[in-house]
Every structure is written in C-alpha cells, then in structure tokens.
Amino acid sequence: GIKLVTIGGGSSYTPELMEGFIKRYEELPIREIWLVDIEAGKEKLEIVGKMAQRMWDASPYDVDVHLTLDRREALKDADFVTTQFRVGLLDARIKDERIPLSYGMVGQETNGAGGMLKAFRTIPVILDIVEDMKQLCPNAWLVNFTNPSGMVTDAIIRYGKWEKVIGLCNVPVHAMMAEPELIGKKPEELTHSFAGLNHFHWHRVHDLNGTDVTGEIIAKMHEDASGIPANIHEMPFFKEQLEQMNMIPCGYHRYYYRTEEMLAHMLEEYQDPAIGTRAEQVKQTEAELFELYKDPHLDHKPEQLSKRGGAHYSDAACETIASIYANKNTHIVVSTKNNGAVPDLAPDDVVEVSAYVGATGAKPIAFGSLAPAEKGWLQVMKNMELCVEEAAVTGDYGIALQAFILNPLIPSGETAKRVLDELLIAHKDHLPQF
Ligand code: NAD
Ligand code: G6P
Ligand code: MN
C-alpha cells in the first residue's frame, strides 16, 4: 500500500484530490493519507479532513485519512508527497493583489509583484520540506502545485538538490478539455504540444493525421472562451498576433499581451466593494465551501468547488502519481528540468512542457526553438524567475530589485522600488530571510 502525504491539507481543494484518488484506486492502491497543516489552518484541516474521510468511507475502499500538524510524523516513510500550501493564507494574497494595484500595476497571485512576493514567502518553506524529506522519506516523489508552481519546482531542484519532483498546474488540463469541442473533435483525436514556463506557456495542436489544427482553434477561440480558468478575466487576445505565432498562449499571457486592458479591468472590479480582488472573492467561496464540508451527510465533492480557478487540478495530480506508480508513460504537461526540450533555455532550467510520465519521472518531449517574439519573452521571464529564486533564498535586496525591474509587469524607476519596499514590509512576518 502507498503512503501519501499532502502538505497544506486544509485547502478547500482537498476533496478534489480525494475524488481523483478514489477514481484511480484500482491502479493506485493507497493505504493511508496524511493531511498536514499548521496551527493557522487547524480548523480548516479538521473540517476538510473529516469530509475527506467520509468520501473514502462512501467508496468501496478502506483508506485512513490522518490529520496532523506534525509534518515530520507525516513524512516518515512516505511514498508520495503533494504540496498545496499557501504561506500567510488568503490574507497574504489580498496584499499581493492590493498593494501593486495601488501603484497602478497588475495585482495577481502568480504574476507581477504579487507573484514574486508569493515566491519569496514560499521558497524557504518548500526548501525546509525538502530537507525533512531527505531524512524521512528519501525515496519519495514530490508533486508540487504550490504557486508560483514553476519557480517553486525550479528552486526544489536548483537549491534543494531534490530531483524527484514534478510541478503541476491545471491550466493545460483546461485547454486540453475545452479545445477539442471547439473544432468538433474528441480529446483522443487531438495531440497537444506545450512549451514554456508555468503560467507562461504556449501550445500547438495536431490531429491524428499530423495536420496542424492550431489555426482552426485560434479562429474558434474568438467565439467561445470556455478554455479559460475561472479566475482569469476573458479578455480576447489579438487575433493577428495569435495567427502570426501559430500557437495558443496560456490564459495568463493576457496579463502580458494586453496589460493595459487587464489592468483597467482589475482596477474597476477591485475598487468596487461589491466585487473586490480575486482573493477577496475566493475568501467568500471558501467560506461557503467550508459550510458545506461541515455537513456530516456530504460525502462527495460539491459543485461549488468549480468556482475556484484550480478546478480539475486533481486530474493532473492523481494522473501524475498513478503514472509514476504504474509506469504508465502518460502524456502530462509538467514543470520539469528542460534537458534540451526548449533549446532557447538552459538544460537545467525548469520549464513547463509536454512530457511522458513514468516510473523514472518526467521525460520532456522536444518542442524546438521558438520564433524571436516568443523567445524574447521566454528568456526574460525565465531569467526574472531565477532572480526571484535567488532573492528568496538569500534575502538579498539587490537581486530582489533586479527581479522587480526585469519583470515586464513592473515599470522601472522609483515606483518599482517603492512597491517592493511596501510589499517586503507588509509581508515581513513571512520573510525571515530579508
Ligand atoms: P489555502 O489558503 O487554503 O491554503 C492551503 C493550506 O495551506 C491552508 O490550510 C494553510 O493553513 C496551509 N499552510 C500554510 N502554510 C503552511 C505550511 N508552512 N505548512 C503546511 N501548511 C501550510 O490555499 P488554496 O487556495 O487551497 O491554494 C493552495 C496552494 O495551491 C496555493 O499556493 C495555490 O496557489 C496553489 N494552487 C495551485 C494550483 C496549480 O495550478 N498549480 C491550483 C490550485 C491551487
Ligand atoms: C488556476 C491556476 C492556479 C491558481 C488558480 C487560482 O487556474 O492554474 O495556479 O492557483 O487558478 O484560482 P483561485 O480560485 O484561487 O483564484
Ligand atoms: Mn496553475
């Protein structure tokens, strides 16, 4: 039997994960699940943990769900560790959204100034987890969703020296679910090829004759926005730009390709007290979800969870674990070491790419070089990420400032420095390294 550990177990997404494992039990025989959280998340852990146990009790399978605040107890002899924690919880995310916006910049969980601060808070914690894993479960696989998932995964390998890791995101899952329908195909009639970074990748699509159907999908995207996760405003891309690149950008590219419009939309919503920032909206959804989870009769994932942007992330998570365990070599889009798949970046850079996932982890599929426009973006974004990671590890102010100045969502100058300073102060309780 498999011992599975989930760090950040008090997340409202946990039922999504349970559903994915119940569905795959026959190929992935889990014996015990340990949900780990911290004092600040204790109440959430209790509620969602009982809900998780009810889901297993309603299934034909005999699995025990353990709840603990003792991470080391949980990690002992684990086979798979998944991470879905949020340092500082949603209140920290509200600051990541509001503070940049108050300076006229995109305020977002994984992009711009907010995304960089989330990395500063998260990377030291994940590196501690890795140190515990070296002692307590040196053969385990680490499956990370904690955002910013690409930078966190890169830091695990680069600074934690832990290679058995796969980073995940639900955005590619959404695209692969929604696009076939746009052009009247079934999912198994299309092949998707992804390359880039987490929340900054592009993809091409082919049919089973090898014909490139990317352009057909681009044409339809302008009539139907169903592939966009719930948390991203549906601002259309410029059609001429997409046709020129003949690739489909990920939903988050909107923040870069249409910064003016996305910012204007954000300012409008966030300044309206009836709407608020995304984290403020999510706080309400979360409260509703936890009310439902308290119901002792509820034993399946409620529909309301699909209001969260991360809906369907268990498809990536559970399929990755099942593919490693049963050496399935499934096509999954993952954050993993490049190893040449995207020649425009270094071999040891973590990229988000199509890969075959099996017993030895992820084998990235070669995508090839990008054209100048996309290559330029990619190289700036990856090197910005590397500055962020170095700042997160060292607490060096100079490299943090370099990252801010390099980040395309932050105009350079005095304001860049002021927004960095305000964020460092606002989050100081979670930034011991600075
Ligand atoms: P959340 O605010 O509910 O946090 C989850 C839990 O993490 C909380 O119960 C919290 O107490 C706990 N936590 C905080 N610090 C911890 C620590 N040091 N150790 C253990 N637990 C800790 O967050 P959420 O909205 O459920 O999201 C969880 C994380 O997953 C976030 O980082 C989010 O960005 C990420 N996420 C990623 C994807 C993806 O596509 N990769 C999808 C959904 C969510
Ligand atoms: C998904 C992203 C996740 C992100 C989530 C935010 O689309 O892939 O990485 O965490 O959206 O959703 P939320 O409901 O928290 O805004
Ligand atoms: Mn994601």
Short mmCIF file of C-alpha atoms and ligand atoms in Angstrom, two decimals:
data_model
loop_
_atom_site.label_atom_id
_atom_site.label_comp_id
_atom_site.label_asym_id
_atom_site.label_seq_id
_atom_site.Cartn_x
_atom_site.Cartn_y
_atom_site.Cartn_z
CA GLY A 1 0.00 0.00 0.00
CA ILE A 2 1.00 3.56 -0.66
CA LYS A 3 1.53 6.25 1.97
CA LEU A 4 0.52 9.62 0.60
CA VAL A 5 1.15 12.94 2.33
CA THR A 6 -0.49 16.25 1.40
CA ILE A 7 1.06 19.40 2.85
CA GLY A 8 -1.48 22.19 3.08
CA GLY A 9 -4.16 19.55 3.66
CA GLY A 10 -6.59 22.15 5.00
CA SER A 11 -7.04 23.57 1.49
CA SER A 12 -10.61 23.65 0.22
CA TYR A 13 -9.29 21.77 -2.84
CA THR A 14 -8.59 18.58 -0.82
CA PRO A 15 -11.92 16.91 -1.80
CA GLU A 16 -10.93 17.35 -5.44
CA LEU A 17 -7.76 15.38 -4.72
CA MET A 18 -9.68 12.67 -2.84
CA GLU A 19 -12.08 12.27 -5.75
CA GLY A 20 -9.15 11.80 -8.13
CA PHE A 21 -7.58 9.10 -5.95
CA ILE A 22 -10.88 7.28 -5.40
CA LYS A 23 -11.38 7.20 -9.17
CA ARG A 24 -7.92 5.69 -9.68
CA TYR A 25 -7.80 3.36 -6.68
CA GLU A 26 -7.60 0.17 -8.76
CA GLU A 27 -4.32 1.28 -10.34
CA LEU A 28 -3.09 3.27 -7.35
CA PRO A 29 -3.76 1.32 -4.12
CA ILE A 30 -3.37 3.94 -1.42
CA ARG A 31 -3.17 2.63 2.15
CA GLU A 32 -3.08 5.84 4.15
CA ILE A 33 -3.34 9.56 3.52
CA TRP A 34 -1.79 12.12 5.83
CA LEU A 35 -3.08 15.68 5.61
CA VAL A 36 -0.61 18.14 7.13
CA ASP A 37 -1.29 21.73 8.08
CA ILE A 38 -0.12 24.35 10.58
CA GLU A 39 -1.75 25.96 13.63
CA ALA A 40 -3.27 28.75 11.49
CA GLY A 41 -5.03 26.18 9.31
CA LYS A 42 -6.04 23.77 12.07
CA GLU A 43 -9.75 24.47 11.92
CA LYS A 44 -9.85 24.10 8.13
CA LEU A 45 -7.86 20.88 8.39
CA GLU A 46 -10.34 19.40 10.89
CA ILE A 47 -13.35 20.21 8.71
CA VAL A 48 -11.97 19.22 5.32
CA GLY A 49 -10.16 16.21 6.84
CA LYS A 50 -13.42 14.75 8.16
CA MET A 51 -15.01 15.42 4.79
CA ALA A 52 -12.12 13.56 3.11
CA GLN A 53 -12.59 10.57 5.41
CA ARG A 54 -16.33 10.50 4.61
CA MET A 55 -15.52 10.42 0.90
CA TRP A 56 -13.36 7.31 1.38
CA ASP A 57 -15.94 5.73 3.70
CA ALA A 58 -18.55 6.16 0.97
CA SER A 59 -16.21 4.43 -1.52
CA PRO A 60 -15.60 0.67 -1.71
CA TYR A 61 -12.02 1.22 -0.44
CA ASP A 62 -10.53 1.05 3.02
CA VAL A 63 -8.30 4.10 3.38
CA ASP A 64 -7.49 6.01 6.58
CA VAL A 65 -7.12 9.77 6.49
CA HIS A 66 -4.79 11.06 9.24
CA LEU A 67 -4.78 14.74 10.24
CA THR A 68 -1.69 16.28 11.79
CA LEU A 69 0.20 19.49 12.45
CA ASP A 70 3.39 17.44 12.78
CA ARG A 71 4.93 17.40 9.32
CA ARG A 72 7.80 15.13 10.29
CA GLU A 73 5.48 12.47 11.70
CA ALA A 74 3.56 12.53 8.44
CA LEU A 75 6.60 12.40 6.15
CA LYS A 76 8.12 9.30 7.77
CA ASP A 77 8.32 6.60 5.04
CA ALA A 78 6.02 8.47 2.65
CA ASP A 79 5.86 7.29 -0.97
CA PHE A 80 4.31 10.42 -2.48
CA VAL A 81 4.19 13.93 -1.07
CA THR A 82 1.93 16.55 -2.61
CA THR A 83 2.19 20.23 -1.68
CA GLN A 84 -0.68 22.72 -1.90
CA PHE A 85 0.05 25.23 0.85
CA ARG A 86 -0.30 28.99 0.95
CA VAL A 87 2.09 30.80 3.29
CA GLY A 88 0.06 33.52 5.00
CA LEU A 89 -3.23 32.15 3.65
CA LEU A 90 -5.61 34.29 1.60
CA ASP A 91 -4.91 37.43 3.66
CA ALA A 92 -1.37 37.44 2.27
CA ARG A 93 -2.78 37.06 -1.25
CA ILE A 94 -5.03 40.09 -0.71
CA LYS A 95 -1.87 42.14 -0.05
CA ASP A 96 -0.21 40.72 -3.18
CA GLU A 97 -3.19 41.94 -5.18
CA ARG A 98 -4.00 45.26 -3.48
CA ILE A 99 -0.53 46.71 -2.97
CA PRO A 100 0.67 46.51 -6.60
CA LEU A 101 -2.72 47.79 -7.77
CA SER A 102 -2.39 50.80 -5.53
CA TYR A 103 0.71 51.65 -7.59
CA GLY A 104 -1.15 51.12 -10.87
CA MET A 105 0.31 47.66 -11.54
CA VAL A 106 -1.26 44.26 -12.11
CA GLY A 107 -2.01 42.72 -8.69
CA GLN A 108 -2.17 38.97 -9.16
CA GLU A 109 -1.43 35.74 -7.30
CA THR A 110 1.34 34.44 -9.60
CA ASN A 111 2.19 37.38 -11.89
CA GLY A 112 3.95 40.69 -11.41
CA ALA A 113 4.92 41.95 -7.95
CA GLY A 114 2.41 39.74 -6.11
CA GLY A 115 3.68 36.56 -7.74
CA MET A 116 7.26 37.43 -6.84
CA LEU A 117 6.32 38.06 -3.20
CA LYS A 118 4.46 34.74 -3.08
CA ALA A 119 7.70 33.10 -4.25
CA PHE A 120 9.71 34.93 -1.56
CA ARG A 121 7.37 33.56 1.14
CA THR A 122 7.06 30.06 -0.27
CA ILE A 123 10.53 29.01 -1.41
CA PRO A 124 12.13 28.92 2.09
CA VAL A 125 9.25 26.73 3.33
CA ILE A 126 9.49 24.27 0.44
CA LEU A 127 13.26 24.00 0.96
CA ASP A 128 12.62 23.07 4.63
CA ILE A 129 10.17 20.42 3.49
CA VAL A 130 12.80 19.02 1.13
CA GLU A 131 15.32 18.83 3.99
CA ASP A 132 12.76 16.84 6.05
CA MET A 133 12.15 14.55 3.08
CA LYS A 134 15.89 13.82 2.71
CA GLN A 135 15.85 12.44 6.26
CA LEU A 136 12.41 10.87 6.48
CA CYS A 137 11.42 9.64 3.01
CA PRO A 138 14.46 9.88 0.71
CA ASN A 139 12.81 7.78 -2.00
CA ALA A 140 9.52 9.66 -2.16
CA TRP A 141 8.28 11.67 -5.13
CA LEU A 142 7.33 15.28 -4.52
CA VAL A 143 4.39 16.55 -6.57
CA ASN A 144 4.07 20.31 -6.25
CA PHE A 145 1.13 22.63 -7.01
CA THR A 146 2.11 25.32 -4.59
CA ASN A 147 2.32 28.54 -6.56
CA PRO A 148 4.20 30.01 -8.21
CA SER A 149 4.50 26.37 -9.22
CA GLY A 150 7.26 26.79 -11.83
CA MET A 151 9.60 28.81 -9.62
CA VAL A 152 8.90 26.61 -6.61
CA THR A 153 9.72 23.49 -8.64
CA ASP A 154 12.87 25.10 -10.08
CA ALA A 155 14.02 26.05 -6.55
CA ILE A 156 13.42 22.49 -5.29
CA ILE A 157 15.88 21.16 -7.88
CA ARG A 158 18.32 24.07 -8.08
CA TYR A 159 18.65 24.95 -4.40
CA GLY A 160 17.12 21.91 -2.66
CA LYS A 161 19.08 19.48 -4.87
CA TRP A 162 16.00 17.26 -4.92
CA GLU A 163 15.43 15.73 -8.36
CA LYS A 164 12.38 13.56 -7.70
CA VAL A 165 9.90 16.36 -8.18
CA ILE A 166 7.18 17.20 -10.66
CA GLY A 167 5.46 20.58 -10.77
CA LEU A 168 1.85 20.81 -11.89
CA CYS A 169 -0.86 23.19 -12.98
CA ASN A 170 -4.45 22.78 -14.13
CA VAL A 171 -4.25 25.33 -16.97
CA PRO A 172 -3.05 22.82 -19.59
CA VAL A 173 -5.73 20.37 -18.41
CA HIS A 174 -8.40 23.02 -19.08
CA ALA A 175 -7.06 23.68 -22.57
CA MET A 176 -6.96 20.00 -23.47
CA MET A 177 -10.50 19.52 -22.16
CA ALA A 178 -12.06 22.54 -23.88
CA GLU A 179 -10.34 22.77 -27.27
CA PRO A 180 -11.43 19.52 -28.95
CA GLU A 181 -15.06 20.55 -28.65
CA LEU A 182 -14.33 23.93 -30.27
CA ILE A 183 -13.47 22.19 -33.54
CA GLY A 184 -15.87 19.26 -33.23
CA LYS A 185 -13.30 16.66 -32.16
CA LYS A 186 -12.96 14.25 -29.25
CA PRO A 187 -9.97 14.68 -26.89
CA GLU A 188 -8.39 11.46 -28.16
CA GLU A 189 -8.48 12.82 -31.74
CA LEU A 190 -6.01 15.63 -30.96
CA THR A 191 -2.37 15.82 -29.85
CA HIS A 192 -1.27 18.81 -27.78
CA SER A 193 2.35 20.01 -27.56
CA PHE A 194 3.18 22.51 -24.82
CA ALA A 195 6.33 24.50 -24.08
CA GLY A 196 7.29 27.50 -21.96
CA LEU A 197 7.01 28.21 -18.26
CA ASN A 198 4.29 27.70 -15.69
CA HIS A 199 1.52 30.23 -16.37
CA PHE A 200 3.58 31.32 -19.38
CA HIS A 201 3.46 28.52 -21.92
CA TRP A 202 2.18 28.17 -25.47
CA HIS A 203 0.91 25.13 -27.28
CA ARG A 204 0.24 23.72 -30.72
CA VAL A 205 -2.41 21.17 -31.62
CA HIS A 206 -2.38 18.47 -34.31
CA ASP A 207 -4.98 15.95 -35.41
CA LEU A 208 -4.20 12.28 -35.82
CA ASN A 209 -3.22 12.74 -39.47
CA GLY A 210 -0.47 15.06 -38.29
CA THR A 211 -2.27 18.13 -39.63
CA ASP A 212 -1.69 21.30 -37.61
CA VAL A 213 -5.13 22.46 -36.38
CA THR A 214 -3.84 25.27 -34.12
CA GLY A 215 -5.17 27.91 -36.53
CA GLU A 216 -8.64 26.35 -36.53
CA ILE A 217 -8.75 26.54 -32.75
CA ILE A 218 -7.48 30.13 -32.75
CA ALA A 219 -10.32 31.06 -35.08
CA LYS A 220 -12.88 29.49 -32.73
CA MET A 221 -11.34 30.91 -29.54
CA HIS A 222 -12.73 34.25 -30.54
CA GLU A 223 -16.26 32.91 -30.38
CA ASP A 224 -16.01 30.77 -27.24
CA ALA A 225 -13.94 31.34 -24.09
CA SER A 226 -14.62 28.02 -22.35
CA GLY A 227 -10.93 27.08 -22.01
CA ILE A 228 -10.13 29.95 -19.64
CA PRO A 229 -9.89 29.15 -15.90
CA ALA A 230 -12.49 30.84 -13.69
CA ASN A 231 -10.02 33.27 -12.13
CA ILE A 232 -8.89 34.99 -15.35
CA HIS A 233 -10.94 37.74 -16.99
CA GLU A 234 -11.93 36.73 -20.52
CA MET A 235 -10.12 39.41 -22.47
CA PRO A 236 -9.60 38.17 -26.05
CA PHE A 237 -6.10 38.02 -27.49
CA PHE A 238 -5.30 39.94 -30.67
CA LYS A 239 -6.20 37.54 -33.46
CA GLU A 240 -3.43 38.80 -35.77
CA GLN A 241 -0.85 38.13 -33.06
CA LEU A 242 -2.04 34.56 -32.48
CA GLU A 243 -2.25 33.85 -36.19
CA GLN A 244 1.29 35.14 -36.63
CA MET A 245 2.73 32.93 -33.88
CA ASN A 246 0.50 29.95 -34.77
CA MET A 247 0.49 28.92 -31.13
CA ILE A 248 -2.11 29.22 -28.41
CA PRO A 249 -0.89 31.21 -25.42
CA CYS A 250 -1.97 30.21 -21.91
CA GLY A 251 -4.68 32.21 -20.15
CA TYR A 252 -2.18 34.18 -18.09
CA HIS A 253 -0.49 35.61 -21.21
CA ARG A 254 -3.30 38.14 -21.22
CA TYR A 255 -1.54 40.00 -18.42
CA TYR A 256 1.45 40.49 -20.74
CA TYR A 257 -0.11 40.82 -24.19
CA ARG A 258 -2.96 43.10 -23.05
CA THR A 259 -1.62 44.65 -19.86
CA GLU A 260 -3.50 47.94 -20.31
CA GLU A 261 -6.88 46.31 -20.65
CA MET A 262 -6.35 43.72 -17.93
CA LEU A 263 -5.18 46.40 -15.53
CA ALA A 264 -8.15 48.62 -16.32
CA HIS A 265 -10.50 45.72 -15.70
CA MET A 266 -8.78 44.81 -12.42
CA LEU A 267 -8.90 48.38 -11.15
CA GLU A 268 -12.59 48.55 -11.92
CA GLU A 269 -13.51 45.29 -10.16
CA TYR A 270 -11.19 45.65 -7.24
CA GLN A 271 -12.30 49.17 -6.47
CA ASP A 272 -15.92 48.08 -6.46
CA PRO A 273 -16.63 46.98 -2.88
CA ALA A 274 -19.36 44.66 -4.15
CA ILE A 275 -16.76 42.68 -6.14
CA GLY A 276 -13.29 43.08 -4.63
CA THR A 277 -9.99 41.42 -5.52
CA ARG A 278 -9.85 37.80 -6.61
CA ALA A 279 -8.61 36.72 -3.16
CA GLU A 280 -11.49 38.58 -1.53
CA GLN A 281 -13.93 36.80 -3.83
CA VAL A 282 -12.23 33.47 -3.19
CA LYS A 283 -12.49 34.02 0.57
CA GLN A 284 -16.26 34.06 0.20
CA THR A 285 -16.30 30.95 -1.97
CA GLU A 286 -14.04 29.27 0.57
CA ALA A 287 -16.37 30.16 3.44
CA GLU A 288 -19.33 28.71 1.52
CA LEU A 289 -17.37 25.55 0.76
CA PHE A 290 -16.39 25.02 4.39
CA GLU A 291 -20.03 25.43 5.44
CA LEU A 292 -20.87 22.60 3.02
CA TYR A 293 -17.94 20.45 4.21
CA LYS A 294 -19.28 20.68 7.78
CA ASP A 295 -22.41 18.77 6.74
CA PRO A 296 -21.94 15.23 8.14
CA HIS A 297 -24.00 13.83 5.24
CA LEU A 298 -21.88 15.32 2.47
CA ASP A 299 -19.56 12.62 1.10
CA HIS A 300 -18.72 13.80 -2.44
CA LYS A 301 -17.07 16.85 -3.98
CA PRO A 302 -19.64 19.68 -4.17
CA GLU A 303 -20.36 21.50 -7.43
CA GLN A 304 -19.38 24.87 -5.89
CA LEU A 305 -15.70 23.88 -5.96
CA SER A 306 -15.72 24.52 -9.70
CA LYS A 307 -15.92 28.27 -8.92
CA ARG A 308 -12.25 28.05 -7.96
CA GLY A 309 -9.66 28.63 -10.67
CA GLY A 310 -7.90 25.38 -9.77
CA ALA A 311 -10.86 23.16 -10.73
CA HIS A 312 -9.70 19.85 -12.27
CA TYR A 313 -6.21 20.12 -10.87
CA SER A 314 -6.65 16.64 -9.40
CA ASP A 315 -6.69 15.28 -12.93
CA ALA A 316 -3.10 16.38 -13.28
CA ALA A 317 -2.09 15.42 -9.74
CA CYS A 318 -3.64 12.00 -9.45
CA GLU A 319 -2.75 11.03 -13.00
CA THR A 320 0.89 12.02 -12.41
CA ILE A 321 1.10 9.87 -9.29
CA ALA A 322 -0.67 6.94 -10.93
CA SER A 323 1.65 7.24 -13.96
CA ILE A 324 4.78 7.16 -11.82
CA TYR A 325 3.48 4.30 -9.69
CA ALA A 326 2.30 2.12 -12.59
CA ASN A 327 4.95 3.32 -15.08
CA LYS A 328 2.21 4.40 -17.49
CA ASN A 329 4.25 6.90 -19.55
CA THR A 330 1.21 9.12 -19.92
CA HIS A 331 1.37 12.48 -21.71
CA ILE A 332 1.11 15.11 -18.97
CA VAL A 333 2.14 18.78 -19.04
CA VAL A 334 4.56 19.27 -16.16
CA SER A 335 7.17 21.59 -14.76
CA THR A 336 10.43 19.67 -15.02
CA LYS A 337 14.07 20.13 -15.94
CA ASN A 338 14.32 21.26 -19.55
CA ASN A 339 17.09 18.91 -20.70
CA GLY A 340 17.02 20.41 -24.18
CA ALA A 341 13.28 20.26 -24.88
CA VAL A 342 13.23 24.05 -25.28
CA PRO A 343 16.67 24.88 -26.72
CA ASP A 344 16.17 28.61 -26.08
CA LEU A 345 16.63 27.97 -22.34
CA ALA A 346 19.41 26.25 -20.38
CA PRO A 347 19.25 22.47 -19.91
CA ASP A 348 18.90 22.81 -16.12
CA ASP A 349 16.12 25.43 -16.22
CA VAL A 350 12.74 24.13 -15.10
CA VAL A 351 10.21 24.57 -17.92
CA GLU A 352 6.55 23.63 -18.31
CA VAL A 353 6.34 21.17 -21.18
CA SER A 354 4.58 18.15 -22.55
CA ALA A 355 6.25 15.07 -21.10
CA TYR A 356 5.81 11.35 -20.73
CA VAL A 357 5.49 10.50 -17.06
CA GLY A 358 6.52 7.07 -15.82
CA ALA A 359 8.47 5.30 -13.08
CA THR A 360 11.58 7.43 -13.64
CA GLY A 361 9.62 10.68 -13.59
CA ALA A 362 9.01 13.09 -16.46
CA LYS A 363 10.69 12.76 -19.85
CA PRO A 364 10.15 16.10 -21.60
CA ILE A 365 9.25 16.00 -25.27
CA ALA A 366 11.39 18.13 -27.59
CA PHE A 367 9.46 21.20 -28.72
CA GLY A 368 12.22 23.03 -30.58
CA SER A 369 13.26 26.68 -30.73
CA LEU A 370 10.74 29.49 -30.64
CA ALA A 371 10.46 32.44 -33.01
CA PRO A 372 12.05 35.74 -31.87
CA ALA A 373 8.94 37.27 -30.27
CA GLU A 374 8.19 34.27 -28.06
CA LYS A 375 11.86 33.52 -27.46
CA GLY A 376 12.38 37.07 -26.21
CA TRP A 377 9.54 36.84 -23.72
CA LEU A 378 10.56 33.41 -22.56
CA GLN A 379 14.17 34.30 -21.87
CA VAL A 380 13.22 37.45 -19.98
CA MET A 381 10.63 35.59 -17.92
CA LYS A 382 12.89 32.65 -17.05
CA ASN A 383 15.77 34.88 -16.04
CA MET A 384 13.38 37.04 -14.00
CA GLU A 385 12.34 33.81 -12.24
CA LEU A 386 15.96 32.95 -11.50
CA CYS A 387 16.48 36.36 -9.87
CA VAL A 388 13.33 35.85 -7.79
CA GLU A 389 14.52 32.44 -6.61
CA GLU A 390 17.95 33.78 -5.68
CA ALA A 391 16.35 36.62 -3.72
CA ALA A 392 14.02 34.16 -1.96
CA VAL A 393 16.95 32.01 -0.89
CA THR A 394 19.47 34.71 0.03
CA GLY A 395 17.23 37.60 1.11
CA ASP A 396 19.47 39.87 -0.95
CA TYR A 397 17.70 43.18 -1.60
CA GLY A 398 19.72 43.97 -4.73
CA ILE A 399 18.70 40.81 -6.55
CA ALA A 400 15.08 41.30 -5.46
CA LEU A 401 15.19 44.76 -7.01
CA GLN A 402 16.74 43.33 -10.16
CA ALA A 403 13.83 40.89 -10.42
CA PHE A 404 11.31 43.69 -9.98
CA ILE A 405 12.97 45.82 -12.65
CA LEU A 406 13.18 42.87 -15.03
CA ASN A 407 9.55 41.83 -14.54
CA PRO A 408 7.55 43.05 -17.57
CA LEU A 409 4.53 43.97 -15.42
CA ILE A 410 6.54 46.48 -13.39
CA PRO A 411 7.61 49.77 -14.96
CA SER A 412 11.19 50.50 -13.88
CA GLY A 413 12.06 53.50 -11.72
CA GLU A 414 11.29 54.82 -8.23
CA THR A 415 7.87 53.20 -8.18
CA ALA A 416 9.35 49.74 -8.70
CA LYS A 417 11.47 50.24 -5.62
CA ARG A 418 8.62 51.66 -3.58
CA VAL A 419 6.26 48.78 -4.37
CA LEU A 420 8.98 46.28 -3.47
CA ASP A 421 9.65 48.06 -0.17
CA GLU A 422 5.99 48.24 0.77
CA LEU A 423 5.47 44.56 -0.01
CA LEU A 424 8.54 43.49 1.96
CA ILE A 425 7.22 45.38 4.99
CA ALA A 426 3.64 44.16 4.58
CA HIS A 427 4.81 40.52 4.49
CA LYS A 428 7.68 40.78 6.95
CA ASP A 429 6.29 38.07 9.29
CA HIS A 430 6.66 35.55 6.47
CA LEU A 431 10.01 36.82 5.15
CA PRO A 432 12.66 35.95 7.78
CA GLN A 433 15.36 35.89 5.07
CA PHE A 434 15.07 39.62 4.24
P1 NAD B 1 -5.24 27.99 1.21
O1 NAD B 1 -5.14 29.41 1.55
O2 NAD B 1 -6.49 27.26 1.51
O3 NAD B 1 -4.01 27.24 1.89
C1 NAD B 1 -3.95 25.84 1.96
C2 NAD B 1 -3.45 25.43 3.31
O4 NAD B 1 -2.04 25.65 3.43
C3 NAD B 1 -4.08 26.21 4.47
O5 NAD B 1 -4.92 25.36 5.22
C4 NAD B 1 -2.88 26.73 5.23
O6 NAD B 1 -3.05 26.73 6.62
C5 NAD B 1 -1.79 25.79 4.80
N1 NAD B 1 -0.43 26.22 5.08
C6 NAD B 1 0.08 27.47 5.07
N2 NAD B 1 1.39 27.43 5.38
C7 NAD B 1 1.71 26.13 5.57
C8 NAD B 1 2.90 25.45 5.92
N3 NAD B 1 4.05 26.10 6.15
N4 NAD B 1 2.86 24.10 6.04
C9 NAD B 1 1.72 23.43 5.83
N5 NAD B 1 0.56 24.02 5.51
C10 NAD B 1 0.55 25.35 5.38
O7 NAD B 1 -4.83 27.83 -0.31
P2 NAD B 1 -5.56 27.27 -1.60
O8 NAD B 1 -6.32 28.36 -2.21
O9 NAD B 1 -6.22 25.99 -1.32
O10 NAD B 1 -4.29 27.01 -2.50
C11 NAD B 1 -3.22 26.24 -2.02
C12 NAD B 1 -1.99 26.40 -2.87
O11 NAD B 1 -2.12 25.71 -4.08
C13 NAD B 1 -1.66 27.85 -3.25
O12 NAD B 1 -0.27 28.02 -3.25
C14 NAD B 1 -2.24 27.97 -4.63
O13 NAD B 1 -1.64 28.98 -5.37
C15 NAD B 1 -1.94 26.61 -5.17
N6 NAD B 1 -2.78 26.14 -6.29
C16 NAD B 1 -2.11 25.78 -7.40
C17 NAD B 1 -2.77 25.28 -8.49
C18 NAD B 1 -1.97 24.96 -9.70
O14 NAD B 1 -2.47 25.02 -10.81
N7 NAD B 1 -0.67 24.67 -9.56
C19 NAD B 1 -4.16 25.11 -8.45
C20 NAD B 1 -4.82 25.46 -7.27
C21 NAD B 1 -4.11 25.96 -6.19
C1 G6P B 2 -5.71 28.23 -11.76
C2 G6P B 2 -4.23 28.22 -11.74
C3 G6P B 2 -3.74 28.03 -10.35
C4 G6P B 2 -4.29 29.10 -9.45
C5 G6P B 2 -5.80 29.14 -9.55
C6 G6P B 2 -6.36 30.32 -8.81
O1 G6P B 2 -6.18 28.44 -12.99
O2 G6P B 2 -3.70 27.20 -12.53
O3 G6P B 2 -2.35 28.01 -10.35
O4 G6P B 2 -3.93 28.83 -8.11
O5 G6P B 2 -6.22 29.21 -10.87
O6 G6P B 2 -7.69 30.08 -8.54
P1 G6P B 2 -8.46 30.91 -7.43
O7 G6P B 2 -9.82 30.34 -7.41
O8 G6P B 2 -7.69 30.70 -6.14
O9 G6P B 2 -8.39 32.32 -7.87
MN MN B 3 -1.56 26.98 -12.15
#
